[in-house]
Amino acid sequence: MIQALFSILIFPGLLFLFTFALAAEFIDRKLSARLQNRMGPPWFQPLADFIKLLGKENILPCDADVHIFKFMPVLALTASATSFLYIPLWQTKALNSFNGDVIVVLYLLTIPTLTYFLGGWYSRSVYSMIGAVRSLTQLFAYEVPLFMSILASALLANSWNLSEIALFYSRHPGYWLFNFIGFSIALISLLGKLEKTPFDIPEAET
Amino acid sequence: MHNSQDVQVPFGPQHPALKEPESFLITLRGEKITASSVKIGYNHRGIEKACEERTYIQDLYLIERICGICSHSHATAFAQAVEEIAGLEIPKRALYIRSLIGELERVHSHLLWLGVAGHEIGFDTLLMYTWRDREVVMDILALLTGNRVNYGMNTIGGVRRDITPSQAKEVLKAVDILEERTKYYIKIATQETTIIERLSGVGVLSKKDAISLGAVGPTARASGVARDVRKDDPYAAYGELDFKVITSDKCDVYGRTVVRVLELMESYKMIRQILKDMPEGPLTVRAPRKIPAGEAASRYEAPRGEDFHYVRSNGTEKPDRVKVRAPTLANVQAVSKMLEDRYLADMPIVIAAIDPCFSCTDRSIVIKNSGTRNSKTIPWEVLHVQSIEWYKEHKGIDFSALNKKYAKSFKI
Amino acid sequence: MSAEESIKQELENKFPFFKDAVVIKRQRRIFADVPQERFFDVFNYLVRDMQFSHLCTITGMDEGETFGVIYHLSRDGVVVFSLRIHISHEAPKIKTVTGYFLEADAYERELEDLLGIKVEGLASGQRYPLPDNWPKDDHPLRKDWKLKSEVDHA
């Protein structure tokens, strides 16, 4: 019981994910700043930004469907946080695994994009609606390549269980060569999923 | 002619994509723009009226502050007009110094524009690089004039500061650095496929439209209209300088980029020539306080286009009428034409491509209660009601339904 | 004969009433006064036949007894010809030139807003440059306009 609680809350659970996300954001911003001949933010910047954003006022467009509008971000966070239950982080065995959890994880990771669309649509503001429609359009572009590359590696490992896939590849390290193309495609699709430049049209200024 | 699928989106005056306050009402069908209308006037500050109540020297400082980046253009154009009325013969050294600062200002403005254009198309690295180079120019201008923008270099009758040989050497060193970097930007602009693809075919303005809509400056020159006040109507030292008028027949935003980048190279050439050929001599001639009655029209090639000043004097020490027509006013009416049949995502770069500077364009009146200096604090609820009334009266849009929803939280 | 001289000669030949009204101030600058009734004849001739294809701007001014409206035309960006008409103070009215130059729209709106000169034929549209809640018959650029004691700005 204690073990499960520790795994879920601390490591490799929510606290670890939170810290890791902040660290990843820092590396991303520092690297892009140095590439642009700038200095970049100090190491605690993402944490400072997080604290600042917590203190901001929640603006609700008056015509918006309040419940859906408030619920969507919660749904997005929950879905992506839940998916870590099935992703092996520290060992080849994830916290929980069952046959077919590759599909479940991919599905859970698609939910945030759908919530962007629903949240934007239900906010009844022209600008958000345009962004929502754009994010859904982008979804069609990158989802299929992402799915295909991940499922291809699953096929090679002959299993639909993420933990078993990880076990397979740790036993046969040479097989990374077959997945090289898939990996590159998945990396680019990931940029689209995270709405990073140049795929940041939904949050672009027009 | 409103289709039921057409959506009207107000764009501005405050919008993250627009760097200047202007308001567009665009009608969208999906992502395509079917109609657009432009409204400007948000930066109106009453400068033309204020000029009539101040002496010529005070006016010079007021006119200079119309805009931060074109400040020297406006100040020189005004000074030229007044000097023409007064019949003053400006010493050659002063004319050369004016041209030098003018060209440095042009370099500054075009580098700034390159950065802004990069930002509008999502190319933030270009923004960071060009604005780093802009620092070089601003440092040079601070060395020569004491200020990074709004250089108080002009006076009626000449210039106020001299260029020492050591300053000239610094300027030449800076120009060498900038030329290196500009060559890199030219390479990007002409060979980088993503930029070419992004900017080509966007914001097209044919040569016929450019002439009939009265476009000026790089906007017109990119449509093949070879109009440059420095060549056509030489002023200051431009009659003796050797430079090319850069035009392009691409007619789109890509053409405007190429024109501006190549103009940077021409400016470096001109700066070197000015510093080499600068004649010795006095800096000013004495200008009378009371300018004799008369009128003059003066033009200046600001970085954005043709800047037109008209001054009329009536023999006193205050002008009778000062009229300023900034280049952006001539260009902004072409924007509606350029946006026809384009996509929403092209809007920021098309607007940015005319290099808008609405501080120059609108110069209208703001009244302050100068006597008693008391201000009214308007509480949020009253402001809310006032804004609903305003929209109902002036735009015909009724937001009173909003009021009911918020009435409980505001307790109106 | 310089370009300015030849322009002056041509105009005086075509419009004999113009004989002493065209003044060459200096190189590339010509100023001329024309009575309001003959304005469009001269304007048409300048724009269509003499290739003054660029309208720099339209300046309106309050001359005390009359309003002066100056049309600054330029040919190929070289010579600037400033054509001025005088209209009465009582009911100032002029006809639009947007048929010749589309950009005259903004310049004429400025005349309407700041001086109160009615421009006939101007397409309806937004005011420029004054804000929307400025009183309709308040014209700041007139000489008799006084600074009001307080203007409400929300």
PDB file of N, CA and C in Angstrom, chain A residues 35-38 60-64 126-127 130 134 197 205-206, chain B residues 7 9-11 15-17 31 125 128-129 132 344 348 402 405:
ATOM      1  N   LEU A  35      21.081  29.214 -28.913  1.00  0.00           N
ATOM      2  CA  LEU A  35      21.147  29.130 -30.373  1.00  0.00           C
ATOM      3  C   LEU A  35      20.854  30.474 -31.005  1.00  0.00           C
ATOM      4  N   GLN A  36      20.088  31.301 -30.287  1.00  0.00           N
ATOM      5  CA  GLN A  36      19.732  32.598 -30.849  1.00  0.00           C
ATOM      6  C   GLN A  36      20.649  33.691 -30.338  1.00  0.00           C
ATOM      7  N   ASN A  37      21.793  33.308 -29.787  1.00  0.00           N
ATOM      8  CA  ASN A  37      22.767  34.313 -29.385  1.00  0.00           C
ATOM      9  C   ASN A  37      22.293  35.111 -28.170  1.00  0.00           C
ATOM     10  N   ARG A  38      21.449  34.484 -27.328  1.00  0.00           N
ATOM     11  CA  ARG A  38      20.997  35.171 -26.115  1.00  0.00           C
ATOM     12  C   ARG A  38      21.484  34.417 -24.899  1.00  0.00           C
ATOM     13  N   LEU A  60     -13.430  33.942 -17.501  1.00  0.00           N
ATOM     14  CA  LEU A  60     -14.432  33.088 -18.125  1.00  0.00           C
ATOM     15  C   LEU A  60     -15.227  33.923 -19.108  1.00  0.00           C
ATOM     16  N   PRO A  61     -15.170  33.601 -20.393  1.00  0.00           N
ATOM     17  CA  PRO A  61     -16.027  34.332 -21.328  1.00  0.00           C
ATOM     18  C   PRO A  61     -17.477  34.109 -20.929  1.00  0.00           C
ATOM     19  N   CYS A  62     -18.300  35.166 -21.043  1.00  0.00           N
ATOM     20  CA  CYS A  62     -19.607  35.071 -20.408  1.00  0.00           C
ATOM     21  C   CYS A  62     -20.537  34.122 -21.134  1.00  0.00           C
ATOM     22  N   ASP A  63     -20.333  33.962 -22.440  1.00  0.00           N
ATOM     23  CA  ASP A  63     -21.243  33.084 -23.175  1.00  0.00           C
ATOM     24  C   ASP A  63     -20.786  31.643 -23.152  1.00  0.00           C
ATOM     25  N   ALA A  64     -19.671  31.376 -22.510  1.00  0.00           N
ATOM     26  CA  ALA A  64     -19.096  30.046 -22.578  1.00  0.00           C
ATOM     27  C   ALA A  64     -19.885  29.090 -21.712  1.00  0.00           C
ATOM     28  N   VAL A 126     -14.490  34.045 -30.921  1.00  0.00           N
ATOM     29  CA  VAL A 126     -14.113  33.752 -32.308  1.00  0.00           C
ATOM     30  C   VAL A 126     -12.674  33.286 -32.408  1.00  0.00           C
ATOM     31  N   TYR A 127     -11.811  33.959 -31.650  1.00  0.00           N
ATOM     32  CA  TYR A 127     -10.387  33.642 -31.757  1.00  0.00           C
ATOM     33  C   TYR A 127     -10.107  32.231 -31.284  1.00  0.00           C
ATOM     34  N   ILE A 130     -11.246  29.614 -33.842  1.00  0.00           N
ATOM     35  CA  ILE A 130     -10.324  29.422 -34.967  1.00  0.00           C
ATOM     36  C   ILE A 130      -9.167  28.537 -34.529  1.00  0.00           C
ATOM     37  N   ARG A 134      -8.109  24.735 -35.852  1.00  0.00           N
ATOM     38  CA  ARG A 134      -6.774  24.474 -36.382  1.00  0.00           C
ATOM     39  C   ARG A 134      -6.103  23.328 -35.670  1.00  0.00           C
ATOM     40  N   THR A 197       6.917  25.061 -32.221  1.00  0.00           N
ATOM     41  CA  THR A 197       7.220  25.569 -33.555  1.00  0.00           C
ATOM     42  C   THR A 197       7.842  24.459 -34.373  1.00  0.00           C
ATOM     43  N   GLU A 205      -0.386  33.783 -33.280  1.00  0.00           N
ATOM     44  CA  GLU A 205      -0.952  35.072 -32.944  1.00  0.00           C
ATOM     45  C   GLU A 205      -2.095  35.477 -33.837  1.00  0.00           C
ATOM     46  N   THR A 206      -2.339  34.773 -34.919  1.00  0.00           N
ATOM     47  CA  THR A 206      -3.558  35.052 -35.678  1.00  0.00           C
ATOM     48  C   THR A 206      -4.473  33.858 -35.497  1.00  0.00           C
TER      49      THR A 206
ATOM     50  N   VAL B   7     -17.840  34.812 -41.024  1.00  0.00           N
ATOM     51  CA  VAL B   7     -17.672  35.264 -39.644  1.00  0.00           C
ATOM     52  C   VAL B   7     -16.939  36.581 -39.669  1.00  0.00           C
ATOM     53  N   VAL B   9     -14.525  39.022 -37.839  1.00  0.00           N
ATOM     54  CA  VAL B   9     -13.580  39.020 -36.740  1.00  0.00           C
ATOM     55  C   VAL B   9     -12.951  40.400 -36.622  1.00  0.00           C
ATOM     56  N   PRO B  10     -13.047  41.023 -35.476  1.00  0.00           N
ATOM     57  CA  PRO B  10     -12.332  42.284 -35.304  1.00  0.00           C
ATOM     58  C   PRO B  10     -10.882  42.033 -34.965  1.00  0.00           C
ATOM     59  N   PHE B  11     -10.007  42.745 -35.613  1.00  0.00           N
ATOM     60  CA  PHE B  11      -8.573  42.509 -35.482  1.00  0.00           C
ATOM     61  C   PHE B  11      -7.944  43.797 -35.012  1.00  0.00           C
ATOM     62  N   HIS B  15      -3.789  43.804 -30.262  1.00  0.00           N
ATOM     63  CA  HIS B  15      -3.750  42.409 -30.701  1.00  0.00           C
ATOM     64  C   HIS B  15      -2.298  41.967 -30.643  1.00  0.00           C
ATOM     65  N   PRO B  16      -2.042  40.746 -30.187  1.00  0.00           N
ATOM     66  CA  PRO B  16      -0.630  40.355 -30.075  1.00  0.00           C
ATOM     67  C   PRO B  16       0.108  40.292 -31.396  1.00  0.00           C
ATOM     68  N   ALA B  17      -0.623  40.133 -32.501  1.00  0.00           N
ATOM     69  CA  ALA B  17       0.089  40.012 -33.770  1.00  0.00           C
ATOM     70  C   ALA B  17       0.427  41.356 -34.374  1.00  0.00           C
ATOM     71  N   GLU B  31     -10.817  29.900 -43.459  1.00  0.00           N
ATOM     72  CA  GLU B  31      -9.566  30.614 -43.232  1.00  0.00           C
ATOM     73  C   GLU B  31      -9.341  31.692 -44.271  1.00  0.00           C
ATOM     74  N   THR B 125      14.459  33.431 -34.500  1.00  0.00           N
ATOM     75  CA  THR B 125      15.913  33.556 -34.486  1.00  0.00           C
ATOM     76  C   THR B 125      16.353  34.763 -35.302  1.00  0.00           C
ATOM     77  N   MET B 128      16.025  37.786 -33.192  1.00  0.00           N
ATOM     78  CA  MET B 128      17.088  37.986 -32.206  1.00  0.00           C
ATOM     79  C   MET B 128      18.371  38.448 -32.862  1.00  0.00           C
ATOM     80  N   TYR B 129      18.693  37.884 -34.019  1.00  0.00           N
ATOM     81  CA  TYR B 129      19.945  38.261 -34.680  1.00  0.00           C
ATOM     82  C   TYR B 129      19.902  39.711 -35.158  1.00  0.00           C
ATOM     83  N   ARG B 132      20.026  42.226 -32.419  1.00  0.00           N
ATOM     84  CA  ARG B 132      21.371  42.346 -31.869  1.00  0.00           C
ATOM     85  C   ARG B 132      22.184  43.307 -32.722  1.00  0.00           C
ATOM     86  N   LEU B 344      -6.123  33.894 -43.390  1.00  0.00           N
ATOM     87  CA  LEU B 344      -6.009  34.643 -42.137  1.00  0.00           C
ATOM     88  C   LEU B 344      -4.578  34.646 -41.633  1.00  0.00           C
ATOM     89  N   PRO B 348      -0.767  39.073 -40.411  1.00  0.00           N
ATOM     90  CA  PRO B 348       0.275  39.852 -39.736  1.00  0.00           C
ATOM     91  C   PRO B 348       1.431  40.213 -40.645  1.00  0.00           C
ATOM     92  N   LEU B 402     -25.070  41.127 -21.853  1.00  0.00           N
ATOM     93  CA  LEU B 402     -23.918  40.916 -20.977  1.00  0.00           C
ATOM     94  C   LEU B 402     -24.154  41.565 -19.633  1.00  0.00           C
ATOM     95  N   LYS B 405     -26.034  39.663 -17.061  1.00  0.00           N
ATOM     96  CA  LYS B 405     -25.331  38.546 -16.422  1.00  0.00           C
ATOM     97  C   LYS B 405     -24.379  39.049 -15.357  1.00  0.00           C
TER      98      LYS B 405
END
